[in-house]
Short mmCIF file of N, CA and C in Angstrom, two decimals:
data_model
loop_
_atom_site.label_atom_id
_atom_site.label_comp_id
_atom_site.label_asym_id
_atom_site.label_seq_id
_atom_site.Cartn_x
_atom_site.Cartn_y
_atom_site.Cartn_z
N UNK A 24 131.55 86.69 63.42
CA UNK A 24 131.24 88.06 63.44
C UNK A 24 131.55 89.01 64.52
N UNK A 25 131.86 88.70 65.96
CA UNK A 25 132.46 89.49 66.75
C UNK A 25 133.90 89.87 66.47
N UNK A 26 134.54 89.14 66.13
CA UNK A 26 135.96 89.50 65.37
C UNK A 26 136.11 90.32 64.34
N UNK A 27 135.07 90.35 63.30
CA UNK A 27 135.27 91.27 62.24
C UNK A 27 134.73 92.55 62.88
N UNK A 28 133.60 92.83 63.75
CA UNK A 28 133.35 93.76 64.24
C UNK A 28 134.41 94.64 65.10
N UNK A 29 135.00 93.72 66.18
CA UNK A 29 136.30 94.30 66.84
C UNK A 29 137.25 94.82 65.75
N UNK A 30 137.89 94.29 64.70
CA UNK A 30 138.54 94.56 64.07
C UNK A 30 138.23 95.73 62.94
N UNK A 31 137.08 96.39 62.74
CA UNK A 31 136.33 97.03 62.08
C UNK A 31 136.27 98.48 63.09
N UNK A 32 135.34 98.50 64.14
CA UNK A 32 135.26 99.28 64.84
C UNK A 32 135.61 99.38 66.49
N UNK A 33 135.72 98.09 66.97
CA UNK A 33 135.85 97.58 68.10
C UNK A 33 137.61 97.88 68.97
N UNK A 34 137.81 97.23 69.66
CA UNK A 34 139.15 97.34 70.39
C UNK A 34 140.49 97.12 69.64
N UNK A 35 140.06 96.40 68.13
CA UNK A 35 141.34 96.19 67.36
C UNK A 35 141.44 97.30 66.29
N UNK A 36 140.40 98.18 66.14
CA UNK A 36 140.34 99.08 65.09
C UNK A 36 141.16 100.55 65.45
N UNK A 37 141.15 101.39 64.24
CA UNK A 37 142.22 102.71 64.51
C UNK A 37 141.02 103.35 65.84
N UNK A 38 141.59 104.30 66.33
CA UNK A 38 141.01 105.15 67.08
C UNK A 38 139.87 106.05 66.70
N UNK A 39 140.00 106.55 65.58
CA UNK A 39 138.73 106.97 64.94
C UNK A 39 137.49 106.09 64.33
N UNK A 40 137.93 105.03 64.28
CA UNK A 40 136.88 103.86 63.75
C UNK A 40 136.35 103.34 65.03
N UNK A 41 137.25 103.39 66.33
CA UNK A 41 136.52 103.07 67.52
C UNK A 41 135.48 103.98 68.03
N UNK A 42 135.83 105.20 67.79
CA UNK A 42 135.01 106.40 68.35
C UNK A 42 133.36 105.87 67.46
N UNK A 43 133.58 105.62 66.18
CA UNK A 43 132.34 105.25 65.30
C UNK A 43 131.70 104.45 65.95
N UNK A 44 132.56 103.32 66.39
CA UNK A 44 132.00 101.82 67.09
C UNK A 44 131.20 101.81 68.26
N UNK A 45 131.67 103.27 69.03
CA UNK A 45 131.32 103.28 70.66
C UNK A 45 129.75 103.62 70.40
N UNK A 46 129.28 104.11 69.50
CA UNK A 46 127.68 104.44 69.22
C UNK A 46 126.87 103.14 68.52
N UNK A 47 127.66 102.26 67.95
CA UNK A 47 126.98 101.28 67.60
C UNK A 47 126.81 99.93 68.26
N UNK A 48 125.69 99.03 67.91
CA UNK A 48 125.04 97.92 68.69
C UNK A 48 125.18 96.87 67.66
N UNK A 49 126.36 96.18 67.40
CA UNK A 49 126.11 95.25 66.69
C UNK A 49 125.13 94.08 66.83
N UNK A 50 124.22 93.51 65.64
CA UNK A 50 123.15 92.73 65.84
C UNK A 50 123.55 91.85 64.85
N UNK A 51 123.24 90.63 64.92
CA UNK A 51 123.15 89.51 63.86
C UNK A 51 121.58 89.10 63.55
N UNK A 52 121.00 89.28 62.25
CA UNK A 52 119.45 89.11 62.24
C UNK A 52 119.64 88.15 60.96
N UNK A 53 118.40 87.31 61.03
CA UNK A 53 117.79 86.32 59.96
C UNK A 53 116.44 87.40 59.29
N UNK A 54 116.56 87.89 58.15
CA UNK A 54 115.50 87.88 57.56
C UNK A 54 114.71 89.60 57.38
N UNK A 55 114.38 89.81 56.79
CA UNK A 55 114.13 91.37 56.59
C UNK A 55 113.52 91.97 57.77
N UNK A 56 111.95 91.19 58.24
CA UNK A 56 111.33 91.27 59.33
C UNK A 56 112.10 91.72 60.72
N UNK A 57 113.10 90.72 60.91
CA UNK A 57 113.87 91.18 61.98
C UNK A 57 114.77 92.20 61.96
N UNK A 58 115.40 92.39 60.73
CA UNK A 58 116.22 93.69 60.34
C UNK A 58 115.48 94.90 60.82
N UNK A 59 114.06 95.18 59.89
CA UNK A 59 113.40 96.57 60.33
C UNK A 59 113.28 96.35 61.67
N UNK A 60 112.40 95.18 62.40
CA UNK A 60 112.37 95.37 64.03
C UNK A 60 113.68 96.18 64.59
N UNK A 61 115.06 95.61 64.64
CA UNK A 61 115.90 96.06 65.05
C UNK A 61 116.27 97.69 64.75
N UNK A 62 115.76 97.90 63.48
CA UNK A 62 116.01 99.12 62.90
C UNK A 62 115.13 100.13 63.82
N UNK A 63 113.66 99.86 63.65
CA UNK A 63 112.55 100.60 64.66
C UNK A 63 112.85 100.80 65.91
N UNK A 64 113.39 99.67 66.72
CA UNK A 64 113.47 99.61 68.19
C UNK A 64 114.55 100.61 68.55
N UNK A 65 115.89 100.42 67.39
CA UNK A 65 116.83 101.80 67.67
C UNK A 65 116.33 103.11 67.41
N UNK A 66 115.65 103.30 66.38
CA UNK A 66 115.34 104.54 66.24
C UNK A 66 114.27 105.13 67.26
N UNK A 67 113.57 104.32 68.15
CA UNK A 67 112.46 104.50 68.79
C UNK A 67 113.19 104.61 70.41
N UNK A 68 114.62 104.22 70.04
CA UNK A 68 114.91 104.05 71.50
C UNK A 68 115.09 103.19 72.18
N UNK A 69 114.56 102.02 71.99
CA UNK A 69 114.06 101.05 72.82
C UNK A 69 115.06 100.00 72.99
N UNK A 70 115.28 99.45 74.19
CA UNK A 70 116.32 97.85 74.26
C UNK A 70 115.81 97.07 73.76
N UNK A 71 116.58 96.27 72.76
CA UNK A 71 116.03 95.26 71.91
C UNK A 71 116.12 94.30 72.92
N UNK A 72 116.85 93.93 74.00
CA UNK A 72 116.89 92.90 74.77
C UNK A 72 115.62 92.98 75.43
N UNK A 73 115.45 94.18 75.95
CA UNK A 73 113.70 94.05 76.78
C UNK A 73 112.79 93.89 75.96
N UNK A 74 112.68 94.03 74.92
CA UNK A 74 111.74 93.60 73.80
C UNK A 74 111.49 92.34 73.71
N UNK A 75 112.91 91.60 73.41
CA UNK A 75 112.90 90.27 73.30
C UNK A 75 112.30 89.36 74.89
N UNK A 76 112.49 90.38 75.97
CA UNK A 76 112.26 89.49 77.05
C UNK A 76 110.58 89.71 77.07
N UNK A 77 110.03 90.89 76.71
CA UNK A 77 108.48 91.10 76.46
C UNK A 77 108.02 90.10 75.64
N UNK A 78 108.52 89.79 74.65
CA UNK A 78 107.93 88.80 73.82
C UNK A 78 107.98 87.40 74.64
N UNK A 79 109.04 87.11 75.24
CA UNK A 79 108.71 85.77 76.10
C UNK A 79 107.61 86.00 76.95
N UNK A 80 107.73 87.09 77.54
CA UNK A 80 106.41 87.36 78.45
C UNK A 80 105.30 87.01 77.98
N UNK A 81 104.91 87.57 76.64
CA UNK A 81 103.79 87.26 75.97
C UNK A 81 103.61 85.94 75.77
N UNK A 82 104.38 85.27 75.44
CA UNK A 82 103.88 84.02 75.09
C UNK A 82 103.25 83.36 76.09
N UNK A 83 103.55 83.46 77.46
CA UNK A 83 102.86 83.00 78.60
C UNK A 83 101.56 83.80 78.68
N UNK A 84 101.45 84.72 78.02
CA UNK A 84 100.13 85.54 78.10
C UNK A 84 99.04 85.46 77.13
N UNK A 85 99.57 85.16 75.85
CA UNK A 85 98.72 84.91 74.82
C UNK A 85 98.58 83.22 74.28
N UNK A 86 97.25 82.77 74.91
CA UNK A 86 97.34 81.20 74.82
C UNK A 86 97.01 81.09 73.22
N UNK A 87 96.57 81.84 72.53
CA UNK A 87 96.12 81.54 70.94
C UNK A 87 97.69 81.93 70.13
N UNK A 88 98.74 82.06 70.65
CA UNK A 88 100.00 82.57 70.01
C UNK A 88 100.12 81.23 68.77
N UNK A 89 100.58 81.81 67.83
CA UNK A 89 100.55 80.68 66.62
C UNK A 89 102.16 80.60 66.63
N UNK A 90 102.55 79.35 67.70
CA UNK A 90 103.71 78.90 67.98
C UNK A 90 103.97 77.73 66.72
N UNK A 91 104.42 78.11 65.80
CA UNK A 91 105.11 77.09 64.99
C UNK A 91 106.69 77.38 63.93
N UNK A 92 107.08 76.53 63.42
CA UNK A 92 108.52 77.06 62.56
C UNK A 92 108.06 77.80 61.62
N UNK A 93 108.81 78.93 61.59
CA UNK A 93 108.94 79.81 60.38
C UNK A 93 107.64 81.08 60.84
N UNK A 94 107.37 80.79 61.98
CA UNK A 94 106.29 82.13 62.40
C UNK A 94 107.27 82.71 63.55
N UNK A 95 107.20 84.34 63.60
CA UNK A 95 107.97 84.91 64.37
C UNK A 95 107.16 85.93 65.05
N UNK A 96 107.60 86.48 66.08
CA UNK A 96 106.83 87.58 66.42
C UNK A 96 107.69 88.85 66.62
N UNK A 97 107.10 90.18 65.86
CA UNK A 97 108.28 91.21 65.68
C UNK A 97 107.40 92.38 65.88
N UNK A 98 107.97 93.52 66.57
CA UNK A 98 107.51 94.52 66.65
C UNK A 98 107.15 95.48 65.37
N UNK A 99 106.38 96.21 64.74
CA UNK A 99 106.15 96.55 63.99
C UNK A 99 105.96 97.99 63.85
N UNK A 100 105.56 98.63 65.25
CA UNK A 100 105.26 99.85 65.24
C UNK A 100 105.35 100.26 66.61
N UNK A 101 105.85 101.69 67.19
CA UNK A 101 106.06 102.19 68.45
C UNK A 101 105.29 103.33 68.53
N UNK A 102 104.22 103.49 69.26
CA UNK A 102 103.60 104.41 69.78
C UNK A 102 103.90 104.86 71.22
N UNK A 103 103.23 106.48 71.48
CA UNK A 103 103.73 106.59 73.28
C UNK A 103 103.10 105.68 74.27
N UNK A 104 102.00 105.00 73.96
CA UNK A 104 101.60 103.98 74.93
C UNK A 104 101.61 102.53 74.63
N UNK A 105 101.54 102.24 73.42
CA UNK A 105 101.45 100.79 73.14
C UNK A 105 102.73 100.69 71.93
N UNK A 106 102.84 99.33 71.75
CA UNK A 106 103.55 98.60 70.86
C UNK A 106 102.62 97.69 70.08
N UNK A 107 102.99 97.67 68.67
CA UNK A 107 102.11 96.44 67.75
C UNK A 107 103.26 95.62 67.63
N UNK A 108 102.64 94.48 67.73
CA UNK A 108 103.51 93.20 67.46
C UNK A 108 102.84 92.39 66.69
N UNK A 109 103.49 91.52 65.96
CA UNK A 109 102.72 90.62 64.73
C UNK A 109 103.13 89.58 64.49
N UNK A 110 102.87 88.42 64.46
CA UNK A 110 103.12 87.16 64.15
C UNK A 110 103.03 87.05 62.47
N UNK A 111 104.24 86.63 62.07
CA UNK A 111 104.64 86.78 60.83
C UNK A 111 105.29 85.61 60.02
N UNK A 112 104.97 85.33 58.78
CA UNK A 112 105.54 83.98 58.33
C UNK A 112 106.82 84.76 57.62
N UNK A 113 108.02 83.97 57.95
CA UNK A 113 109.31 84.48 57.64
C UNK A 113 109.40 84.34 56.26
N UNK A 114 108.51 83.10 55.28
CA UNK A 114 108.58 83.14 54.18
C UNK A 114 108.02 83.88 53.32
N UNK A 115 107.05 84.42 53.92
CA UNK A 115 105.93 85.06 52.75
C UNK A 115 105.65 86.49 53.53
N UNK A 116 106.04 86.81 54.42
CA UNK A 116 105.90 87.80 55.27
C UNK A 116 104.34 88.40 55.44
N UNK A 117 103.57 87.33 55.28
CA UNK A 117 102.23 87.38 55.86
C UNK A 117 102.14 87.22 57.20
N UNK A 118 101.05 88.29 57.68
CA UNK A 118 100.52 88.36 59.25
C UNK A 118 99.52 87.57 59.46
N UNK A 119 99.77 86.67 60.42
CA UNK A 119 98.57 85.69 61.06
C UNK A 119 97.99 86.55 61.93
N UNK A 120 98.47 87.22 62.82
CA UNK A 120 97.80 87.78 64.18
C UNK A 120 98.53 89.29 64.75
N UNK A 121 97.75 90.10 65.25
CA UNK A 121 98.43 91.24 65.30
C UNK A 121 98.28 91.62 66.93
N UNK A 122 99.15 92.04 67.67
CA UNK A 122 98.70 92.37 69.23
C UNK A 122 99.21 93.73 69.63
N UNK A 123 98.42 94.46 70.26
CA UNK A 123 98.66 95.79 70.65
C UNK A 123 98.98 95.51 72.39
N UNK A 124 100.10 95.93 72.42
CA UNK A 124 100.70 95.88 73.84
C UNK A 124 100.63 97.09 74.71
N UNK A 125 100.36 97.08 75.92
CA UNK A 125 100.58 98.65 76.70
C UNK A 125 102.11 98.63 76.72
N UNK A 126 102.54 99.72 76.91
CA UNK A 126 104.13 100.05 77.04
C UNK A 126 104.63 99.46 78.57
N UNK A 127 103.25 99.88 79.53
CA UNK A 127 103.66 99.64 80.77
C UNK A 127 104.45 98.05 81.18
N UNK A 128 103.94 97.31 80.26
CA UNK A 128 104.08 96.39 80.17
C UNK A 128 105.66 96.26 80.11
N UNK A 129 106.19 96.70 79.24
CA UNK A 129 107.47 96.60 78.90
C UNK A 129 108.26 97.51 80.26
N UNK A 130 107.69 98.32 80.89
CA UNK A 130 108.20 99.12 81.82
C UNK A 130 108.36 98.44 83.06
N UNK A 131 107.54 97.43 83.60
CA UNK A 131 107.49 96.66 84.51
C UNK A 131 108.46 95.53 84.25
N UNK A 132 108.65 95.11 83.26
CA UNK A 132 109.92 94.08 82.79
C UNK A 132 111.43 94.93 83.39
N UNK A 133 111.41 96.12 82.40
CA UNK A 133 112.81 96.69 82.89
C UNK A 133 112.90 96.95 84.32
N UNK A 134 111.81 97.19 85.11
CA UNK A 134 111.75 97.40 86.40
C UNK A 134 112.13 96.19 87.31
N UNK A 135 112.20 95.42 86.48
CA UNK A 135 112.38 93.84 87.44
C UNK A 135 114.09 93.80 87.05
N UNK A 136 114.80 93.91 87.04
CA UNK A 136 116.32 93.52 86.30
C UNK A 136 116.89 92.39 87.06
N UNK A 137 116.53 92.04 88.33
CA UNK A 137 117.37 91.00 89.05
C UNK A 137 116.59 89.64 88.56
N UNK A 138 115.07 89.73 88.42
CA UNK A 138 114.13 88.81 88.13
C UNK A 138 114.37 88.41 86.50
N UNK A 139 114.56 89.35 85.61
CA UNK A 139 114.94 88.89 84.53
C UNK A 139 116.59 88.89 83.90
N UNK A 140 117.42 88.72 84.56
CA UNK A 140 118.79 88.56 84.56
C UNK A 140 119.28 87.50 84.12
N UNK A 141 119.15 86.09 84.16
CA UNK A 141 119.22 85.09 84.02
C UNK A 141 118.85 84.90 82.22
N UNK A 142 117.60 85.48 82.01
CA UNK A 142 117.28 85.37 80.26
C UNK A 142 118.07 86.41 79.97
N UNK A 143 118.15 87.84 80.48
CA UNK A 143 118.92 88.79 79.69
C UNK A 143 120.33 88.21 79.45
N UNK A 144 120.95 87.87 80.43
CA UNK A 144 122.36 87.09 79.98
C UNK A 144 122.51 86.53 79.14
N UNK A 145 121.48 85.20 79.05
CA UNK A 145 121.51 84.69 77.74
C UNK A 145 121.15 85.13 76.07
N UNK A 146 120.18 86.26 76.55
CA UNK A 146 120.10 86.78 75.29
C UNK A 146 121.15 87.73 74.84
N UNK A 147 122.14 87.89 75.49
CA UNK A 147 122.94 89.05 75.18
C UNK A 147 124.46 88.49 74.94
N UNK A 148 124.29 87.12 74.97
CA UNK A 148 125.44 86.28 74.66
C UNK A 148 125.75 86.26 73.00
N UNK A 149 126.72 86.91 72.28
CA UNK A 149 126.78 86.96 71.14
C UNK A 149 126.02 88.37 70.41
N UNK A 150 125.93 88.23 69.16
CA UNK A 150 125.25 89.20 68.22
C UNK A 150 124.12 88.95 67.91
N UNK A 151 123.52 87.52 68.23
CA UNK A 151 122.31 87.34 67.87
C UNK A 151 121.22 87.62 69.02
N UNK A 152 120.84 88.44 69.10
CA UNK A 152 120.20 89.05 70.42
C UNK A 152 118.20 88.60 69.79
N UNK A 153 117.97 87.59 70.14
CA UNK A 153 116.36 87.38 69.69
C UNK A 153 116.22 86.14 70.64
N UNK A 154 114.64 86.59 71.06
CA UNK A 154 113.97 85.10 71.85
C UNK A 154 114.42 83.75 71.25
N UNK A 155 114.45 83.69 69.73
CA UNK A 155 114.43 82.24 69.39
C UNK A 155 115.48 81.54 69.70
N UNK A 156 116.58 82.23 69.87
CA UNK A 156 117.83 81.12 70.33
C UNK A 156 117.56 80.77 71.33
N UNK A 157 116.65 81.12 72.45
CA UNK A 157 116.73 80.30 73.59
C UNK A 157 115.79 78.74 73.55
N UNK A 158 115.31 79.12 72.20
CA UNK A 158 114.29 77.81 72.38
C UNK A 158 114.69 76.77 71.07
N UNK A 159 115.26 77.70 69.82
CA UNK A 159 115.60 76.84 68.61
C UNK A 159 117.24 76.00 68.50
N UNK A 160 117.72 76.23 69.82
CA UNK A 160 118.93 75.56 69.82
C UNK A 160 120.15 75.99 69.42
N UNK A 161 119.85 77.45 68.91
CA UNK A 161 121.22 78.06 68.67
C UNK A 161 121.98 78.53 69.54
N UNK A 162 123.39 78.26 69.21
CA UNK A 162 124.49 78.63 70.06
C UNK A 162 124.68 79.68 70.35
N UNK A 163 124.56 79.94 71.75
CA UNK A 163 125.05 81.49 72.03
C UNK A 163 126.39 82.26 71.49
N UNK A 164 127.11 80.77 71.73
CA UNK A 164 128.78 81.66 71.63
C UNK A 164 128.97 81.56 69.76
N UNK A 165 128.05 81.07 69.02
CA UNK A 165 128.35 81.05 67.58
C UNK A 165 128.17 82.18 66.99
N UNK A 166 127.17 82.96 67.81
CA UNK A 166 127.02 84.62 67.00
C UNK A 166 128.15 85.43 67.29
#
């Protein structure tokens, strides 16, 4: 995937294509909920890597999190003071739980780059930027 991006918009592309590519953030997603989330975050000016770290932090804070295969945590709404996340079944897109998160928690994570650096490094290896790759055994270099 990275090679295709490099040829189309990156270092191996024409100068005009590289100009377009400079504003792109290539991402690999699986399923419509993940794709919708990435587009929403981009439209809202939020860093998707920081959001993935926020999700990981929420796993510690929400003891009733429905952790099971096929259930993902996705941002579905962005308001000035809150983020709305849902636990969604990837096959049916049914929502099992909704969480409202104060954006101050996201700011707290972003204010601690050194503390989150190891996780940020793992999340940003390849185009698949999703917390799932840290616990699903997805090879970071494969994306």
